[in-house]
Amino acid sequence: MKPITVYDIAKEANVSVATVSRVLNNTAPVKKATRDRITELINKYQFQPNALARSLTKKETGMIGIILPDITNPFFPEILAGFDKAARSKGYTYFLCDTVSSNEDNTDQYARESQYLSLLMEKQVDGIVMIGGRIDLAKPGQELTNEVMELGKRVPIVLVNGNLPGAGLTRVAADEKLGAELATQHLIDQGHKEIAIIGGFKHMSNTIARTQGFTRTMEKNGLPIRKEWMINGGFSVRKGFRFMEELLQGKVRPTAVVCVNDLIAFGALKAATKAGLRVPDDLSLVGYDDIPFASYTSPELTTISLKAEELGSQAADILHKLITKNKVPKLTKIVPELRIRESTAPPASLSAN
Amino acid sequence: MKPITVYDIAKEANVSVATVSRVLNNTAPVKKATRDRITELINKYQFQPNALARSLTKKETGMIGIILPDITNPFFPEILAGFDKAARSKGYTYFLCDTVSSNEDNTDQYARESQYLSLLMEKQVDGIVMIGGRIDLAKPGQELTNEVMELGKRVPIVLVNGNLPGAGLTRVAADEKLGAELATQHLIDQGHKEIAIIGGFKHMSNTIARTQGFTRTMEKNGLPIRKEWMINGGFSVRKGFRFMEELLQGKVRPTAVVCVNDLIAFGALKAATKAGLRVPDDLSLVGYDDIPFASYTSPELTTISLKAEELGSQAADILHKLITKNKVPKLTKIVPELRIRESTAPPASLSAN
DNA sequence: TCATATACTGTAATCGGTTTCATAAATTGT
DNA sequence: ACAATTTATGAAACCGATTACAGTATATGA
């Protein structure tokens, strides 16, 4: 029951393997009669050339690797969907490498990235996409940077929504700061003055950028920023719940809060609801990321779309260009969009007027 | 800048490639001095053996393929997380093959499955996992069945949550009917008598099983089933919204509804909320799947956990056994669990008593 | 008609490993 | 001290394709 090979086909067709290979790849003219005879055999035996053997000589595998933190976080499947579509249309298949969700102790995400990186090299992938993880760090360790940088010399790498300062790698990224500015300005435009921002980790670049966008917009509008209204320490619904509780315990309460991501916003929504507040009547909430679930809640969540699909498809396009030795910009910025839904409204003080 | 090979190492170490291979795989004794010399060179050059070449002779790649409909549907990432963990611990890397989310016209999901199937064969994967798609059909076409069945003879295949009757393939599946029974009985236990069921497609096996569980439980409890309270035609939030609207327009309204999946439940929740109903006070809702979001809404959704992670990890374990020629049961059933949260309560008529 | 392309095909090398077989060297047992 | 193992290593075949090179047959042109 051995799988059949070009040799089997060649023998039965009374030609050499070279000729079989020629009709397989249409790489040189073959007499019609011969070609027909061969194609017929190929169909008869459902012959499929062994991709390993082919890749070994061709030095290209049509495989790429995508490394991301946690497929269970709904933001990533969105990116992946965009990536998948674009990658496939170009003939690539990809390995999914999740560095967190399969990790019980959660302690060595970066080690896991390294493992995957070298695994992918062994598998001879044509390119690698990295999303999140070490590239999300505000100040990644130099070793980590070097490791990826070295690899970048051997195989095309695209960084999505992150950076390794100094590594000089090609990136595709949402304009995080702009997104936060959009969110904050939207609240201000509605009349809010007492605005808080919650969620994220202060050692992560996206948190920093988003916070910066918030701060800058507040300042630009001459609004005060209260330190106790800037809470971080996580990205989860549970954390969002806690942060909001904390906010609600304060003597003065904000009338609106910018959440560093949608999950935090959901947690905040729950906490607010539980405390008897009505969103958006008593409190406005803006999320960030626009995961699909954002439009499933009631009220539907006003949020910032990072256009995850586009992020993914751009990553694939750019990686492809890199692989085919085309020139690409060092940084492709995706501009985020405000998605106004139901969780934001003018503050009660205003509507009471 | 060519990548270095065993030959390079061999030459510099003054040994033959065979010896290098030996220390690489620990497959035969090598004199300590020689071994040290070689390992040192391996480290020096950061040598990584080419997996293509290795796989070509070894006839095993350590790669598996996982085919699923839509990574954007939060149920699948859960499965994937479980799968990932188990698969990796056994040394596998996997190709993610999404048959829907990257598909604009959505018309040829099955064709896509076929393409992926043959692609995976070319890539010489050690095994394949299929989730959803054609295996979810109540009565899949014979051609589809045959195709997969034939493939099953050449490479191990595990079907997750689905079936191809007659193909005799190994399966891992949640007990769909039991899940629906649990959900329905829970509502009945709370005192509900007027119960509807919404969502799904009646040509799909899971919908059929879930509906059957519902029907059977209602009958067992001597409760009537109204035909107009059984609505299907989709799995999305949008559809759930519509179905619930439809339900609410009827002269008689149910006091509880079983939703064929969580997304439908979210839609139903929105529609109910919009109509001024309070869940669970005025209406109880049970979901199905227990996707992560289920506990993010308020009220949190009572639902049936199919234990997606376990489904995934079992699939990986079983596939591994198949690959390593171990015996496995034809069908591994995962028993679902009722997760009681906040969307169910006794009907108003009762609490009014 | 003869020189020159062009069409068609085969031989053998190659990709980068693993593995069988053979052989030499070092141990062991008695 | 010598046969019998065991250790250590190399030469070469092999996995299943692609492809450079070479050669023959046919076609085209002057």
mmCIF file of C-alpha atoms in Angstrom, chain B residues 178-190 258 285-290 301-307 335-341 343-344:
data_model
loop_
_atom_site.group_PDB
_atom_site.id
_atom_site.type_symbol
_atom_site.label_atom_id
_atom_site.label_comp_id
_atom_site.label_asym_id
_atom_site.label_seq_id
_atom_site.Cartn_x
_atom_site.Cartn_y
_atom_site.Cartn_z
ATOM 1 C CA LEU B 178 -28.008 14.747 26.353
ATOM 2 C CA GLY B 179 -27.027 18.396 26.401
ATOM 3 C CA ALA B 180 -30.409 19.451 25.149
ATOM 4 C CA GLU B 181 -32.073 17.189 27.640
ATOM 5 C CA LEU B 182 -30.137 18.808 30.436
ATOM 6 C CA ALA B 183 -31.114 22.246 29.250
ATOM 7 C CA THR B 184 -34.764 21.415 28.833
ATOM 8 C CA GLN B 185 -35.047 19.550 32.083
ATOM 9 C CA HIS B 186 -33.465 22.435 33.892
ATOM 10 C CA LEU B 187 -36.177 24.749 32.663
ATOM 11 C CA ILE B 188 -38.887 22.268 33.491
ATOM 12 C CA ASP B 189 -37.471 21.807 36.952
ATOM 13 C CA GLN B 190 -37.805 25.497 37.462
ATOM 14 C CA VAL B 258 -33.912 26.787 24.653
ATOM 15 C CA LEU B 285 -33.061 31.616 28.277
ATOM 16 C CA VAL B 286 -30.710 28.677 27.969
ATOM 17 C CA GLY B 287 -27.851 28.677 25.528
ATOM 18 C CA TYR B 288 -25.730 25.897 24.183
ATOM 19 C CA ASP B 289 -21.921 25.595 23.747
ATOM 20 C CA ASP B 290 -20.802 27.742 26.645
ATOM 21 C CA LEU B 301 -26.044 33.011 30.257
ATOM 22 C CA THR B 302 -27.131 29.649 31.588
ATOM 23 C CA THR B 303 -25.907 27.226 29.000
ATOM 24 C CA ILE B 304 -24.681 23.777 28.149
ATOM 25 C CA SER B 305 -20.967 23.284 28.152
ATOM 26 C CA LEU B 306 -19.809 20.918 25.494
ATOM 27 C CA LYS B 307 -16.435 21.088 27.115
ATOM 28 C CA VAL B 335 -20.649 14.344 28.358
ATOM 29 C CA PRO B 336 -21.896 17.890 28.390
ATOM 30 C CA GLU B 337 -22.640 19.821 31.540
ATOM 31 C CA LEU B 338 -25.273 22.299 32.482
ATOM 32 C CA ARG B 339 -23.811 25.612 33.580
ATOM 33 C CA ILE B 340 -26.415 27.396 35.586
ATOM 34 C CA ARG B 341 -25.912 31.115 35.583
ATOM 35 C CA SER B 343 -30.511 33.755 32.555
ATOM 36 C CA THR B 344 -32.889 31.196 33.980
#
